[in-house]
Amino acid sequence: MLRKIATISAIGLGLAASAHARPVSYVGGWTLIEESDRQSTSLLAHYTPDPAFSIGWKSEWDRQNDIALHGPQFTYLAKRWFGEDYQANLYAFTGAGWLEGVDSNPLSAEGMGYVGLLADWETRSLFASYKTRYLDSHSLDGNFLQAARVGWAPYEGDTGDLHTWLMLEVDHRPDNEEELGVTPLVRLFKDTALLELGWSLTDDQPLINFTYRF
Amino acid sequence: MKLVSLSLISLLFFAPAWAQDHHASHENHAEHHSTDHSDHVEHAEHEHHTNDAEDAPIHTQLTHTPEIHQALEAGGDAVVVSVLGVVCDFCAKAMDKTFSKRDEVAAVYVDLDHKTLNLVFNPAQSIDETSIRKLVKKAGYRAAELTYIPSMNLN
């Protein structure tokens, strides 16, 4: 039972590392997304064969609970709203693969799967996003989480300039001891490289995210 | 309960986007266009191709960069495409990558300030409107209006 609780918590925290950068690129584009927060480090590499979806591989390592998961992820752009000054997107994503204990964790490899939604709305100076995910595996009853983010750009840079965003992320993980987490962060964005640096006020842990689009 | 909460949050999130979409469609009817940008050139004889469904504002000014200027000097025709949904460098790079691969294109520049895709073709070459719209869609965006500018109007 303790292992199950630990596993649920670990997976919940680990998978909460959320890709707030757009998960579907232009046709033929590759994207590399690294995310490291208070709990885990993950890597997602995806390819976009069609403007409506991307396929990729996700690996994630929960550093605190010694759990790793691996598997392909499919992301579908369900709807994109276009405006003169804004863009909004609704994505659905799903992944399947396996998770296992690493280092001192004896958890044997077992199948896992997850589904989720990601929505964002963005102008050149305002940003908002919301993400939710549900994960299940053989030893899990199911894990639900959600995270929202708002951002503001103090200036509007033109093409190729360094773009700076000030953001605040709030996540909700009902299965965790600390259900609500708050992380202020700075996003630096230039050309096809995006770097996010933040600090979790809840756990005193850094957030370091990096995205590069080829 | 979780599903209900999720649905409510999703509705709250998307309400502003829907509202702005509706609001923007009204604003566009009354929009006027400035012509005093120093890095833009206004041309007298343009050929406009409007997607009426979008009812988007008209941006007919070509943004000049060194690459654009060089391609114009070589005698290429140009087209300015007003694109919806362009808000960041990822958007710009998507269109840059998509159009740079085309043999007809000598120079490409996405102007975030004016939400335009600026193309200059190689001499005696061009890409038709339908193909440009398809390529913009392939990049993940939507072309609102195209303004073809023959090279004779650029010299």
PDB file of C-alpha atoms in Angstrom, chain B residues 61-137:
ATOM      1  CA  GLN B  61       3.531  47.076 -47.357  1.00  0.00           C
ATOM      2  CA  LEU B  62       6.615  45.029 -47.997  1.00  0.00           C
ATOM      3  CA  THR B  63       9.004  44.881 -45.072  1.00  0.00           C
ATOM      4  CA  HIS B  64      12.551  45.523 -46.193  1.00  0.00           C
ATOM      5  CA  THR B  65      15.426  43.483 -44.830  1.00  0.00           C
ATOM      6  CA  PRO B  66      18.854  43.092 -46.452  1.00  0.00           C
ATOM      7  CA  GLU B  67      17.788  39.749 -47.930  1.00  0.00           C
ATOM      8  CA  ILE B  68      14.513  41.147 -49.232  1.00  0.00           C
ATOM      9  CA  HIS B  69      16.294  44.136 -50.692  1.00  0.00           C
ATOM     10  CA  GLN B  70      18.854  41.946 -52.431  1.00  0.00           C
ATOM     11  CA  ALA B  71      16.143  39.778 -53.958  1.00  0.00           C
ATOM     12  CA  LEU B  72      14.293  42.845 -55.175  1.00  0.00           C
ATOM     13  CA  GLU B  73      17.456  44.187 -56.742  1.00  0.00           C
ATOM     14  CA  ALA B  74      17.706  40.936 -58.674  1.00  0.00           C
ATOM     15  CA  GLY B  75      14.335  41.696 -60.221  1.00  0.00           C
ATOM     16  CA  GLY B  76      11.988  39.351 -58.387  1.00  0.00           C
ATOM     17  CA  ASP B  77       8.279  39.948 -57.876  1.00  0.00           C
ATOM     18  CA  ALA B  78       7.017  40.163 -54.311  1.00  0.00           C
ATOM     19  CA  VAL B  79       3.951  39.208 -52.351  1.00  0.00           C
ATOM     20  CA  VAL B  80       2.822  40.390 -48.951  1.00  0.00           C
ATOM     21  CA  VAL B  81       0.614  37.916 -47.113  1.00  0.00           C
ATOM     22  CA  SER B  82      -1.420  39.030 -44.129  1.00  0.00           C
ATOM     23  CA  VAL B  83      -1.418  36.056 -41.767  1.00  0.00           C
ATOM     24  CA  LEU B  84      -3.743  35.399 -38.847  1.00  0.00           C
ATOM     25  CA  GLY B  85      -2.477  33.992 -35.578  1.00  0.00           C
ATOM     26  CA  VAL B  86       1.128  35.130 -35.839  1.00  0.00           C
ATOM     27  CA  VAL B  87       2.190  36.007 -32.299  1.00  0.00           C
ATOM     28  CA  CYS B  88       5.687  34.643 -31.713  1.00  0.00           C
ATOM     29  CA  ASP B  89       8.986  33.620 -33.239  1.00  0.00           C
ATOM     30  CA  PHE B  90       7.862  29.975 -33.434  1.00  0.00           C
ATOM     31  CA  CYS B  91       5.151  31.150 -35.822  1.00  0.00           C
ATOM     32  CA  ALA B  92       7.673  33.163 -37.816  1.00  0.00           C
ATOM     33  CA  LYS B  93      10.149  30.313 -38.005  1.00  0.00           C
ATOM     34  CA  ALA B  94       7.472  27.855 -39.125  1.00  0.00           C
ATOM     35  CA  MET B  95       6.638  29.957 -42.146  1.00  0.00           C
ATOM     36  CA  ASP B  96      10.262  30.822 -42.788  1.00  0.00           C
ATOM     37  CA  LYS B  97      11.200  27.131 -42.890  1.00  0.00           C
ATOM     38  CA  THR B  98       8.194  26.223 -45.024  1.00  0.00           C
ATOM     39  CA  PHE B  99       8.742  28.852 -47.701  1.00  0.00           C
ATOM     40  CA  SER B 100      12.532  28.795 -47.722  1.00  0.00           C
ATOM     41  CA  LYS B 101      12.385  25.266 -49.099  1.00  0.00           C
ATOM     42  CA  ARG B 102      10.624  26.443 -52.241  1.00  0.00           C
ATOM     43  CA  ASP B 103      12.810  26.960 -55.292  1.00  0.00           C
ATOM     44  CA  GLU B 104      10.707  29.927 -56.401  1.00  0.00           C
ATOM     45  CA  VAL B 105      11.442  31.902 -53.250  1.00  0.00           C
ATOM     46  CA  ALA B 106      14.516  34.128 -53.153  1.00  0.00           C
ATOM     47  CA  ALA B 107      13.828  35.805 -49.807  1.00  0.00           C
ATOM     48  CA  VAL B 108      11.327  35.412 -46.996  1.00  0.00           C
ATOM     49  CA  TYR B 109      10.681  37.451 -43.889  1.00  0.00           C
ATOM     50  CA  VAL B 110       7.896  37.225 -41.319  1.00  0.00           C
ATOM     51  CA  ASP B 111       7.095  40.569 -39.725  1.00  0.00           C
ATOM     52  CA  LEU B 112       5.592  40.054 -36.274  1.00  0.00           C
ATOM     53  CA  ASP B 113       4.768  43.723 -35.862  1.00  0.00           C
ATOM     54  CA  HIS B 114       2.576  43.747 -38.973  1.00  0.00           C
ATOM     55  CA  LYS B 115       1.627  40.058 -38.995  1.00  0.00           C
ATOM     56  CA  THR B 116       2.793  39.678 -42.555  1.00  0.00           C
ATOM     57  CA  LEU B 117       4.690  37.092 -44.522  1.00  0.00           C
ATOM     58  CA  ASN B 118       6.925  38.851 -47.042  1.00  0.00           C
ATOM     59  CA  LEU B 119       8.123  36.890 -50.041  1.00  0.00           C
ATOM     60  CA  VAL B 120      10.294  37.861 -52.983  1.00  0.00           C
ATOM     61  CA  PHE B 121      10.491  35.380 -55.814  1.00  0.00           C
ATOM     62  CA  ASN B 122      13.336  34.589 -58.108  1.00  0.00           C
ATOM     63  CA  PRO B 123      13.123  36.517 -61.407  1.00  0.00           C
ATOM     64  CA  ALA B 124      10.312  35.288 -63.680  1.00  0.00           C
ATOM     65  CA  GLN B 125       9.012  32.932 -60.996  1.00  0.00           C
ATOM     66  CA  SER B 126       6.066  33.027 -58.624  1.00  0.00           C
ATOM     67  CA  ILE B 127       3.750  30.930 -56.473  1.00  0.00           C
ATOM     68  CA  ASP B 128       0.031  31.195 -57.052  1.00  0.00           C
ATOM     69  CA  GLU B 129      -2.406  32.263 -54.381  1.00  0.00           C
ATOM     70  CA  THR B 130      -3.872  28.813 -53.788  1.00  0.00           C
ATOM     71  CA  SER B 131      -0.447  27.294 -53.223  1.00  0.00           C
ATOM     72  CA  ILE B 132       0.591  30.066 -50.861  1.00  0.00           C
ATOM     73  CA  ARG B 133      -2.554  29.578 -48.807  1.00  0.00           C
ATOM     74  CA  LYS B 134      -1.869  25.843 -48.653  1.00  0.00           C
ATOM     75  CA  LEU B 135       1.724  26.410 -47.574  1.00  0.00           C
ATOM     76  CA  VAL B 136       0.678  28.847 -44.851  1.00  0.00           C
ATOM     77  CA  LYS B 137      -1.817  26.262 -43.640  1.00  0.00           C
TER      78      LYS B 137
END
